[in-house]
Amino acid sequence: MARSGTGGSKAATLNDVARMAGVSLATASKAINGRDQVAPATRQRVIEAAEQLSFTPNSLARSLIAGRTGTVGLLTSDLEGRFVIPILMGAEDAFGAGQINVFLCDARGDTIREQHHLKALLNRRVDGIIVVGRQTDPRPSLGQGLPVPVVYAYAPSDDPSDVSVTPDNVAGGRLAVEHLLSTGRRRIAHITGDPEYAAAQDRTIGVRAALAEAGLDLVGDVMMSSWSEHWGRAAAGMLLDQHPDVDGIVAGSDQIARGVIDTLRDLGKRVPEDVAVIGYDNWEVLALNSRPELTSIDANLQQLGRTAAMRIFDAIDDGEPDPGVHHLPVRLVIRGSTIERR
Amino acid sequence: MARSGTGGSKAATLNDVARMAGVSLATASKAINGRDQVAPATRQRVIEAAEQLSFTPNSLARSLIAGRTGTVGLLTSDLEGRFVIPILMGAEDAFGAGQINVFLCDARGDTIREQHHLKALLNRRVDGIIVVGRQTDPRPSLGQGLPVPVVYAYAPSDDPSDVSVTPDNVAGGRLAVEHLLSTGRRRIAHITGDPEYAAAQDRTIGVRAALAEAGLDLVGDVMMSSWSEHWGRAAAGMLLDQHPDVDGIVAGSDQIARGVIDTLRDLGKRVPEDVAVIGYDNWEVLALNSRPELTSIDANLQQLGRTAAMRIFDAIDDGEPDPGVHHLPVRLVIRGSTIERR
DNA sequence: CTGTTAGCGCCTTCAA
DNA sequence: TTGAAGGCGCTAACAG
């Protein structure tokens, strides 16, 4: 009786199928793989035998011959970070469509473990590797000598001869300000997260640039501290204290935006009538449950994952790397925190 | 010049190493794998040659011989769901420690795609499969005939002869009530999510049981609707309207709890002095940014992932399935929403 | 159309 | 202590 787990007899091999169908190994192979040098009747017999034995071709053997495994490694530094998940999804999706399977490796921010995983991936002869970082700050390159193409996603490599894809945070900052301007705001402030993050710096650059182009200045200084709701609340309090006439706030993250909105309500300011607030990340759990719902910048991370996958595809086939850091477009998602409901 | 991507000459094979070291293939193999029938000097020479050529043993060839690949499949129905991620992390971690690599497959809730991925995993000769669902409701079994052990995590299989691990939601409900009771609350209400979810039902059972044991009744009916902050706000409004004397609320999720707390503040109720609120999931982004921070039930999902991995390990080695649904313990995390800060 | 032969890269007897 | 030979499961030339 075939118990589930370690079920009795081993998996059927092509040899078994051939014998059962009364043909040679080679013929069975051709029949199964749809080669056209085989009589219809024979093919039919082989296929039936295969079904009978519930034959499954052994990918290992195939890969050994082909020199390609149809697998790629997804090397992440931190699965916990919520930015890597959509990227993973996008990549897995793109590869899945191309009959490629994905090895998931989480280095947990540890270089040793990363090296260890890298080695394992190479032993397994993956056809390519995507390295997904948790921040947009550049990270150390895995090096140039690797036998397979590598693409860095989200966190670009610090070596310009590597291929990297990362969201365009400067454009995101611009987009946020341009949107606020388009709703008639003129006294705009910027509250954002940890200044150690490139994301904070880049978005700020975009914010400043867009304001400058409109001939405006930021209201107060950029307020930078942490990516939390707590900071959003505190900063908004200080801001309104010093500049009660502010009419638009660009928050560096949706969490900060939530905090900002909380404080504004506490202070009796209406959003968006008195002050418009725009977040960043379009993290739906936060954005959709906010009162009012949060306008935000979406970094298209799933798309970014797909793009990384495509670049690996190309590198595997053509071998045309196109090195450098590629900044991918971001997207404005408009909700009630910047535009009044009618 | 060895360009990064599809770098020049192919990877070195054991044959190359043997030739360079001036020994036979067999001897090289023994030397590299630490077999003891080889002279120290010879071994040294082989190892040096291997390093020179940066030789990497081809896992495919090894697996072909060994009949085990040292890989497992992680078949998830929905990567987006935030519950699968910690489970993934736990499993990946446990396997990583055992030199096993993980194939990640996201079926996106589609049965066809799931079958497709399953087939691919079997072709690749994974040694085992973990199926991770996004809800705790039972899901269809993959079937009994599979040639490798399967463990279902979070969403148990509907076939009791399969092995499943899932959090103990009934115990979670109990735990929440017992905690509120221990802080002196007696008029306890329960606001939870979608009644279609087993999670909502099971937690409610636990809540009722714990109250009954204390000789108490729930204040009002269980309020079930959706897992959102919006619902938490609305429900709390209705509840306080009908039962202004309530002094403890068990929320079915942290999101609901956040909504509840929001409304309580709007109504001028102090948390936890007037009303204690406990959430569920211990989703830190929400729990830690709440005012006050949220007491919650943590389902130990990472541990659950590890457990699933362990069971696969065991099944691969021993072949002792121990079928049935195993309910894993949950954990209370106490914060400011149920206990006053001193 | 079908079968025979030679590997893919590696490990493991078994002789020498 | 070393090497030659067989085979893991499959495919891709070749002959028949």
Short mmCIF file of N, CA, C and O in Angstrom, two decimals, chain A residues 38-117:
data_model
loop_
_atom_site.label_atom_id
_atom_site.label_comp_id
_atom_site.label_asym_id
_atom_site.label_seq_id
_atom_site.Cartn_x
_atom_site.Cartn_y
_atom_site.Cartn_z
N VAL A 38 8.88 9.92 -35.05
CA VAL A 38 8.34 8.75 -34.37
C VAL A 38 6.90 8.50 -34.84
O VAL A 38 6.11 9.45 -35.01
N ALA A 39 6.59 7.24 -35.08
CA ALA A 39 5.27 6.89 -35.60
C ALA A 39 4.18 7.19 -34.57
O ALA A 39 4.37 6.96 -33.38
N PRO A 40 3.07 7.71 -35.06
CA PRO A 40 1.96 8.08 -34.16
C PRO A 40 1.58 6.92 -33.22
O PRO A 40 1.39 7.15 -32.02
N ALA A 41 1.49 5.74 -33.75
CA ALA A 41 1.07 4.60 -32.93
C ALA A 41 2.07 4.36 -31.81
O ALA A 41 1.71 4.18 -30.64
N THR A 42 3.34 4.39 -32.17
CA THR A 42 4.39 4.18 -31.18
C THR A 42 4.29 5.23 -30.08
O THR A 42 4.31 4.93 -28.89
N ARG A 43 4.21 6.48 -30.52
CA ARG A 43 4.11 7.57 -29.56
C ARG A 43 2.97 7.33 -28.59
O ARG A 43 3.12 7.46 -27.37
N GLN A 44 1.84 6.94 -29.15
CA GLN A 44 0.68 6.70 -28.31
C GLN A 44 1.00 5.65 -27.24
O GLN A 44 0.72 5.84 -26.06
N ARG A 45 1.64 4.58 -27.67
CA ARG A 45 1.96 3.50 -26.73
C ARG A 45 2.87 4.01 -25.60
O ARG A 45 2.67 3.73 -24.44
N VAL A 46 3.86 4.76 -26.03
CA VAL A 46 4.81 5.28 -25.04
C VAL A 46 4.10 6.18 -24.03
O VAL A 46 4.27 6.05 -22.81
N ILE A 47 3.30 7.08 -24.54
CA ILE A 47 2.61 8.02 -23.65
C ILE A 47 1.72 7.29 -22.67
O ILE A 47 1.68 7.61 -21.48
N GLU A 48 1.03 6.27 -23.17
CA GLU A 48 0.18 5.49 -22.27
C GLU A 48 1.01 4.81 -21.18
O GLU A 48 0.64 4.82 -20.01
N ALA A 49 2.12 4.25 -21.60
CA ALA A 49 2.99 3.59 -20.62
C ALA A 49 3.44 4.60 -19.56
O ALA A 49 3.44 4.32 -18.36
N ALA A 50 3.79 5.79 -20.04
CA ALA A 50 4.26 6.83 -19.12
C ALA A 50 3.18 7.16 -18.10
O ALA A 50 3.44 7.26 -16.89
N GLU A 51 1.97 7.31 -18.59
CA GLU A 51 0.87 7.62 -17.67
C GLU A 51 0.66 6.48 -16.68
O GLU A 51 0.46 6.70 -15.49
N GLN A 52 0.68 5.30 -17.22
CA GLN A 52 0.50 4.12 -16.38
C GLN A 52 1.46 4.14 -15.19
O GLN A 52 1.08 3.88 -14.06
N LEU A 53 2.69 4.45 -15.50
CA LEU A 53 3.73 4.44 -14.46
C LEU A 53 3.82 5.79 -13.75
O LEU A 53 4.69 5.99 -12.91
N SER A 54 2.95 6.70 -14.12
CA SER A 54 3.02 8.09 -13.66
C SER A 54 4.48 8.56 -13.68
O SER A 54 5.05 8.96 -12.67
N PHE A 55 5.01 8.48 -14.88
CA PHE A 55 6.40 8.86 -15.11
C PHE A 55 6.58 10.37 -15.07
O PHE A 55 5.75 11.12 -15.58
N THR A 56 7.63 10.82 -14.41
CA THR A 56 7.98 12.24 -14.36
C THR A 56 9.42 12.40 -14.79
O THR A 56 10.31 11.83 -14.18
N PRO A 57 9.66 13.14 -15.85
CA PRO A 57 11.04 13.30 -16.30
C PRO A 57 11.89 13.91 -15.20
O PRO A 57 11.46 14.81 -14.50
N ASN A 58 13.08 13.44 -15.06
CA ASN A 58 13.99 13.92 -14.01
C ASN A 58 14.75 15.15 -14.51
O ASN A 58 15.67 15.05 -15.32
N SER A 59 14.35 16.30 -13.99
CA SER A 59 14.97 17.55 -14.43
C SER A 59 16.47 17.57 -14.21
O SER A 59 17.21 18.21 -14.95
N LEU A 60 16.91 16.89 -13.16
CA LEU A 60 18.34 16.90 -12.86
C LEU A 60 19.13 16.37 -14.05
O LEU A 60 20.08 16.99 -14.52
N ALA A 61 18.71 15.22 -14.52
CA ALA A 61 19.42 14.59 -15.64
C ALA A 61 19.40 15.50 -16.86
O ALA A 61 20.40 15.69 -17.55
N ARG A 62 18.23 16.08 -17.11
CA ARG A 62 18.12 16.99 -18.25
C ARG A 62 19.08 18.16 -18.11
O ARG A 62 19.78 18.51 -19.05
N SER A 63 19.05 18.75 -16.93
CA SER A 63 19.89 19.93 -16.72
C SER A 63 21.36 19.59 -16.90
O SER A 63 22.14 20.38 -17.42
N LEU A 64 21.71 18.42 -16.45
CA LEU A 64 23.11 17.99 -16.52
C LEU A 64 23.57 18.03 -17.97
O LEU A 64 24.67 18.48 -18.28
N ILE A 65 22.70 17.56 -18.85
CA ILE A 65 23.04 17.56 -20.26
C ILE A 65 22.99 18.97 -20.83
O ILE A 65 23.91 19.42 -21.50
N ALA A 66 21.88 19.66 -20.54
CA ALA A 66 21.65 20.95 -21.17
C ALA A 66 22.65 22.01 -20.72
O ALA A 66 22.92 22.96 -21.43
N GLY A 67 23.21 21.84 -19.51
CA GLY A 67 24.10 22.87 -19.01
C GLY A 67 23.35 24.07 -18.47
O GLY A 67 23.94 25.05 -18.05
N ARG A 68 22.04 24.01 -18.47
CA ARG A 68 21.20 25.04 -17.87
C ARG A 68 20.19 24.34 -16.96
O ARG A 68 19.67 23.29 -17.31
N THR A 69 19.91 24.95 -15.83
CA THR A 69 19.02 24.28 -14.90
C THR A 69 17.61 24.85 -14.92
O THR A 69 16.69 24.23 -14.40
N GLY A 70 17.45 26.03 -15.51
CA GLY A 70 16.14 26.65 -15.42
C GLY A 70 15.80 27.07 -14.01
O GLY A 70 14.65 27.02 -13.59
N THR A 71 16.82 27.47 -13.26
CA THR A 71 16.59 27.98 -11.90
C THR A 71 17.37 29.27 -11.72
O THR A 71 18.39 29.48 -12.37
N VAL A 72 16.86 30.12 -10.86
CA VAL A 72 17.62 31.32 -10.48
C VAL A 72 17.58 31.45 -8.96
O VAL A 72 16.68 30.94 -8.30
N GLY A 73 18.58 32.13 -8.44
CA GLY A 73 18.62 32.38 -7.01
C GLY A 73 18.08 33.75 -6.68
O GLY A 73 18.38 34.73 -7.38
N LEU A 74 17.27 33.83 -5.64
CA LEU A 74 16.79 35.11 -5.13
C LEU A 74 17.45 35.30 -3.78
O LEU A 74 17.08 34.65 -2.82
N LEU A 75 18.44 36.17 -3.77
CA LEU A 75 19.24 36.33 -2.56
C LEU A 75 18.81 37.61 -1.87
O LEU A 75 19.11 38.71 -2.33
N THR A 76 18.08 37.47 -0.77
CA THR A 76 17.63 38.67 -0.09
C THR A 76 18.38 38.86 1.22
O THR A 76 18.85 37.91 1.83
N SER A 77 18.50 40.12 1.60
CA SER A 77 19.24 40.39 2.82
C SER A 77 18.30 40.36 4.02
O SER A 77 18.73 40.24 5.15
N ASP A 78 17.01 40.48 3.75
CA ASP A 78 16.09 40.56 4.88
C ASP A 78 14.65 40.39 4.43
O ASP A 78 14.04 41.32 3.96
N LEU A 79 14.12 39.21 4.64
CA LEU A 79 12.76 38.91 4.23
C LEU A 79 11.74 39.72 5.02
O LEU A 79 10.63 39.93 4.58
N GLU A 80 12.15 40.14 6.21
CA GLU A 80 11.21 40.83 7.07
C GLU A 80 10.80 42.17 6.48
O GLU A 80 9.67 42.59 6.57
N GLY A 81 11.77 42.82 5.89
CA GLY A 81 11.49 44.12 5.31
C GLY A 81 10.35 44.02 4.33
O GLY A 81 10.31 43.13 3.50
N ARG A 82 9.40 44.94 4.43
CA ARG A 82 8.21 44.78 3.62
C ARG A 82 8.44 45.16 2.17
O ARG A 82 7.60 44.91 1.33
N PHE A 83 9.57 45.75 1.84
CA PHE A 83 9.80 46.14 0.46
C PHE A 83 10.24 44.97 -0.40
O PHE A 83 10.04 44.97 -1.60
N VAL A 84 10.87 43.99 0.22
CA VAL A 84 11.38 42.90 -0.60
C VAL A 84 10.26 41.98 -1.06
O VAL A 84 10.37 41.36 -2.13
N ILE A 85 9.18 41.89 -0.32
CA ILE A 85 8.14 40.93 -0.68
C ILE A 85 7.52 41.21 -2.04
O ILE A 85 7.47 40.30 -2.89
N PRO A 86 7.07 42.43 -2.29
CA PRO A 86 6.51 42.67 -3.63
C PRO A 86 7.55 42.42 -4.73
O PRO A 86 7.19 41.92 -5.81
N ILE A 87 8.79 42.72 -4.47
CA ILE A 87 9.83 42.48 -5.47
C ILE A 87 9.95 40.99 -5.74
O ILE A 87 9.98 40.53 -6.88
N LEU A 88 9.99 40.23 -4.68
CA LEU A 88 9.99 38.77 -4.79
C LEU A 88 8.83 38.27 -5.62
O LEU A 88 8.99 37.43 -6.51
N MET A 89 7.64 38.80 -5.31
CA MET A 89 6.45 38.36 -6.02
C MET A 89 6.59 38.63 -7.50
O MET A 89 6.29 37.77 -8.33
N GLY A 90 7.01 39.83 -7.83
CA GLY A 90 7.15 40.19 -9.23
C GLY A 90 8.13 39.28 -9.94
O GLY A 90 7.86 38.78 -11.04
N ALA A 91 9.25 39.03 -9.31
CA ALA A 91 10.28 38.19 -9.93
C ALA A 91 9.77 36.75 -10.07
O ALA A 91 9.86 36.14 -11.14
N GLU A 92 9.21 36.23 -9.00
CA GLU A 92 8.72 34.85 -9.03
C GLU A 92 7.69 34.69 -10.13
O GLU A 92 7.67 33.70 -10.86
N ASP A 93 6.85 35.69 -10.25
CA ASP A 93 5.80 35.67 -11.26
C ASP A 93 6.40 35.63 -12.66
O ASP A 93 6.05 34.78 -13.48
N ALA A 94 7.32 36.53 -12.91
CA ALA A 94 7.93 36.61 -14.23
C ALA A 94 8.66 35.32 -14.58
O ALA A 94 8.54 34.79 -15.68
N PHE A 95 9.39 34.79 -13.63
CA PHE A 95 10.13 33.56 -13.88
C PHE A 95 9.19 32.39 -14.06
O PHE A 95 9.39 31.53 -14.92
N GLY A 96 8.15 32.34 -13.23
CA GLY A 96 7.19 31.24 -13.32
C GLY A 96 6.63 31.13 -14.72
O GLY A 96 6.48 30.04 -15.27
N ALA A 97 6.35 32.29 -15.31
CA ALA A 97 5.81 32.29 -16.67
C ALA A 97 6.83 31.72 -17.65
O ALA A 97 6.46 31.17 -18.68
N GLY A 98 8.10 31.84 -17.33
CA GLY A 98 9.14 31.34 -18.22
C GLY A 98 9.66 29.97 -17.81
O GLY A 98 10.76 29.60 -18.16
N GLN A 99 8.86 29.24 -17.03
CA GLN A 99 9.23 27.88 -16.65
C GLN A 99 10.50 27.82 -15.83
O GLN A 99 11.20 26.83 -15.85
N ILE A 100 10.78 28.90 -15.16
CA ILE A 100 11.97 28.91 -14.32
C ILE A 100 11.55 28.86 -12.86
O ILE A 100 10.56 29.46 -12.48
N ASN A 101 12.28 28.12 -12.06
CA ASN A 101 11.98 28.07 -10.64
C ASN A 101 13.02 28.84 -9.84
O ASN A 101 14.16 29.01 -10.26
N VAL A 102 12.57 29.28 -8.68
CA VAL A 102 13.33 30.24 -7.90
C VAL A 102 13.80 29.65 -6.57
O VAL A 102 13.00 29.10 -5.82
N PHE A 103 15.09 29.74 -6.32
CA PHE A 103 15.61 29.40 -5.00
C PHE A 103 15.57 30.65 -4.12
O PHE A 103 16.13 31.68 -4.48
N LEU A 104 14.92 30.52 -2.98
CA LEU A 104 14.85 31.66 -2.06
C LEU A 104 15.90 31.52 -0.97
O LEU A 104 15.97 30.50 -0.29
N CYS A 105 16.73 32.56 -0.82
CA CYS A 105 17.76 32.54 0.22
C CYS A 105 17.71 33.84 1.01
O CYS A 105 17.81 34.92 0.45
N ASP A 106 17.56 33.73 2.30
CA ASP A 106 17.53 34.91 3.15
C ASP A 106 18.82 34.97 3.97
O ASP A 106 19.06 34.12 4.82
N ALA A 107 19.62 35.99 3.71
CA ALA A 107 20.91 36.08 4.42
C ALA A 107 20.76 36.75 5.78
O ALA A 107 21.70 36.78 6.56
N ARG A 108 19.58 37.29 6.05
CA ARG A 108 19.32 37.93 7.35
C ARG A 108 20.35 39.01 7.67
O ARG A 108 20.79 39.16 8.80
N GLY A 109 20.75 39.72 6.66
CA GLY A 109 21.67 40.83 6.86
C GLY A 109 23.08 40.44 7.25
O GLY A 109 23.88 41.28 7.64
N ASP A 110 23.39 39.17 7.11
CA ASP A 110 24.69 38.66 7.55
C ASP A 110 25.57 38.32 6.34
O ASP A 110 25.19 37.50 5.50
N THR A 111 26.72 38.94 6.26
CA THR A 111 27.59 38.75 5.09
C THR A 111 28.07 37.31 4.96
O THR A 111 28.14 36.75 3.87
N ILE A 112 28.41 36.73 6.09
CA ILE A 112 28.86 35.34 6.08
C ILE A 112 27.78 34.45 5.47
O ILE A 112 28.04 33.65 4.57
N ARG A 113 26.58 34.64 5.99
CA ARG A 113 25.49 33.81 5.49
C ARG A 113 25.24 34.06 4.02
O ARG A 113 24.90 33.16 3.26
N GLU A 114 25.43 35.30 3.62
CA GLU A 114 25.23 35.61 2.20
C GLU A 114 26.23 34.86 1.33
O GLU A 114 25.87 34.25 0.32
N GLN A 115 27.48 34.86 1.74
CA GLN A 115 28.51 34.13 0.99
C GLN A 115 28.17 32.64 0.93
O GLN A 115 28.34 31.99 -0.10
N HIS A 116 27.72 32.15 2.04
CA HIS A 116 27.36 30.75 2.15
C HIS A 116 26.24 30.39 1.16
O HIS A 116 26.31 29.41 0.41
N HIS A 117 25.22 31.23 1.14
CA HIS A 117 24.11 31.01 0.22
C HIS A 117 24.57 31.14 -1.23
O HIS A 117 24.15 30.37 -2.10
#
